[in-house]
Coordinates of N, CA and C in Angstrom, one line a residue:
X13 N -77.5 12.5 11.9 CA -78.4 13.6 12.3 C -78.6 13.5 13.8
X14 N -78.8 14.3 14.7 CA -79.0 14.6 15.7 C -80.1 14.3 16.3
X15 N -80.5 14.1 17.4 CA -81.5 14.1 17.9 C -82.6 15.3 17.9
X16 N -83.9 14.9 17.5 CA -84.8 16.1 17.6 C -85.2 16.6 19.0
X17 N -85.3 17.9 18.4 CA -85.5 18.6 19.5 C -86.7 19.3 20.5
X18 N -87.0 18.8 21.2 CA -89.0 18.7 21.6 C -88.7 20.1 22.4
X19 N -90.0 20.8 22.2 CA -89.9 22.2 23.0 C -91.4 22.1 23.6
X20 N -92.0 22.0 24.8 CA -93.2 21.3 25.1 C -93.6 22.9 25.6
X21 N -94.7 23.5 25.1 CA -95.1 25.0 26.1 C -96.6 24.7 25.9
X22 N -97.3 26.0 26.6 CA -98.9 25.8 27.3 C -99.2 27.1 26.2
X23 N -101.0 26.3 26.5 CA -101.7 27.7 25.6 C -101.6 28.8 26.9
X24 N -101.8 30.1 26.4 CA -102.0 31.0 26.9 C -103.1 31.8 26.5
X25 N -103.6 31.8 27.8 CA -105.0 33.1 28.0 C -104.8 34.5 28.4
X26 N -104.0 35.0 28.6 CA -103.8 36.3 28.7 C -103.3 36.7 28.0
X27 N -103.9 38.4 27.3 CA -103.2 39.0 26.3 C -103.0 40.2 26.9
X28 N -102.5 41.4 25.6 CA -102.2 42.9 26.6 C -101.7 43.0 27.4
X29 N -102.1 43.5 28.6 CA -101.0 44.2 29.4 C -101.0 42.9 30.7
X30 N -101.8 41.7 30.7 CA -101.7 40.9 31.4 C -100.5 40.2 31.4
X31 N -100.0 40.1 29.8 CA -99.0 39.4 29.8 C -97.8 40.0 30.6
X32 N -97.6 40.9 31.2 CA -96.5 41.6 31.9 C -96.2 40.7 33.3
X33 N -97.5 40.2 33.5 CA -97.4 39.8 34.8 C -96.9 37.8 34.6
X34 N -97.4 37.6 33.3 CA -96.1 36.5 33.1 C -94.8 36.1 33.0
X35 N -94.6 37.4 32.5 CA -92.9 37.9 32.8 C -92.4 37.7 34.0
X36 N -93.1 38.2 34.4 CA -92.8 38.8 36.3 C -92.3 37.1 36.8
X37 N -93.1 36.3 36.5 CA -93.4 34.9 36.8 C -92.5 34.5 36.4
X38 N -91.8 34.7 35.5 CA -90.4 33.6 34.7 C -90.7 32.8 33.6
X39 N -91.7 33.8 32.8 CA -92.4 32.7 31.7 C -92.3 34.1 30.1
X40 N -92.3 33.3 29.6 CA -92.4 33.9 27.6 C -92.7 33.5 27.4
X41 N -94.0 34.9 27.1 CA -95.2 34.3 25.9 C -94.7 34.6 24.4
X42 N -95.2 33.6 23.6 CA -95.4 33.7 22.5 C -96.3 34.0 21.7
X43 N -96.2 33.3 20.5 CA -97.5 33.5 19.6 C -96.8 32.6 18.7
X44 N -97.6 31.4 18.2 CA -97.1 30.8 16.9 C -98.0 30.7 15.7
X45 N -97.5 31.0 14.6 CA -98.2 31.4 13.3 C -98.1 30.0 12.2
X46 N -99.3 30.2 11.6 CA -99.1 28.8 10.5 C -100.4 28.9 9.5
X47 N -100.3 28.4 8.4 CA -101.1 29.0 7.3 C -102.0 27.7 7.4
X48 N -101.8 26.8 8.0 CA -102.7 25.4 8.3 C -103.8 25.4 9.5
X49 N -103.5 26.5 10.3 CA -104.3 26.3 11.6 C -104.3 28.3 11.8
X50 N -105.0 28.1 13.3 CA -105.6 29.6 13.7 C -103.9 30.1 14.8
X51 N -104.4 31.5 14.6 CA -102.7 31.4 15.8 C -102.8 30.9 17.2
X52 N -101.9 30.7 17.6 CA -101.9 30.5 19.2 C -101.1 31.2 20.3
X53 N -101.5 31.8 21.2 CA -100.8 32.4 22.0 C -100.1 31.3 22.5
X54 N -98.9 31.5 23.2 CA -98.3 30.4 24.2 C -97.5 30.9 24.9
X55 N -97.2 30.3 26.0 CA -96.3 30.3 27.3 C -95.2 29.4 27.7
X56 N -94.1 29.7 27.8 CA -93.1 28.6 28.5 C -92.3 29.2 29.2
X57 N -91.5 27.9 30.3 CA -90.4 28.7 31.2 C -89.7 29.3 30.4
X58 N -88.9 30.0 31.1 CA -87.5 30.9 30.8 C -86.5 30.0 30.6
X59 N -86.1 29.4 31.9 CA -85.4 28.5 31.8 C -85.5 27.4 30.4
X60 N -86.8 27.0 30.2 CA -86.6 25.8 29.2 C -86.3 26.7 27.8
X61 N -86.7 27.7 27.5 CA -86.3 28.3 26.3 C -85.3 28.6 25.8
X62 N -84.3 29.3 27.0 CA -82.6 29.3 26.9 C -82.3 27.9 27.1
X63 N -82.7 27.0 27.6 CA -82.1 25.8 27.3 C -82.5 24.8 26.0
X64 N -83.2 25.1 25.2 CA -83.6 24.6 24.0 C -82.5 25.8 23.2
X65 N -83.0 26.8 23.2 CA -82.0 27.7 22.5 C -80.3 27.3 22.2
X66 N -79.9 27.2 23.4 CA -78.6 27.1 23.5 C -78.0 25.5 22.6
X67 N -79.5 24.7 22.7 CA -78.7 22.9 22.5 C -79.2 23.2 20.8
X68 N -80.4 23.8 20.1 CA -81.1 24.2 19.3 C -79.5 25.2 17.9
X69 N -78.7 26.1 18.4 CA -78.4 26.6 17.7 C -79.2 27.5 17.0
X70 N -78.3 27.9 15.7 CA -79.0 28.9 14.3 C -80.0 28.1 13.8
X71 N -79.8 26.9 13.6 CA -80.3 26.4 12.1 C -81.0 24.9 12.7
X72 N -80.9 24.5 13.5 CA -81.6 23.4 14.2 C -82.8 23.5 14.2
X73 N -84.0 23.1 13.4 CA -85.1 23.1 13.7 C -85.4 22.6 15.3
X74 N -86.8 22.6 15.7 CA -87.4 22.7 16.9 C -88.8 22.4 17.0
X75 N -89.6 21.4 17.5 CA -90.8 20.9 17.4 C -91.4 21.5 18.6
X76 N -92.4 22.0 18.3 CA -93.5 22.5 19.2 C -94.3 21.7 19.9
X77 N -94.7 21.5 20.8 CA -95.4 20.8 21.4 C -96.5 21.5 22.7
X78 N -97.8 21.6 21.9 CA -99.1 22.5 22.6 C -99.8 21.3 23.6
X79 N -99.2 22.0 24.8 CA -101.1 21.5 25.6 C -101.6 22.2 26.5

């Protein structure tokens, strides 16, 4: 089995139309959903996303990692 895959992103405080201006910055927000906890907005580079994506594949799970 492969090595796991750590995806490290930030909480995010801006919502609505603020988020545009994260964009602008080089960053994607998210949101992560889960029946165990409240949702969370979140933020990460661009860069590190296409680069998790690309090593990640279809079917590769991916660990989240909030701070």
């Amino acid at each position: 089995m492969a090595d796991k895959i750590v995806l490290k992103v930030e909480n995010r405080e801006a919502t609505g139309k603020q988020v545009a201006k994260i964009r602008k910055d080089g960053l994607v927000p998210g949101v992560v959903y889960g029946s165990e906890f409240d949702n969370k907005n979140i933020q990460l580079s661009q860069q590190e996303a296409r680069s998790v994506v690309v090593r990640a594949g279809k079917h590769t799970p991916i660990e989240l990692v909030i701070s």
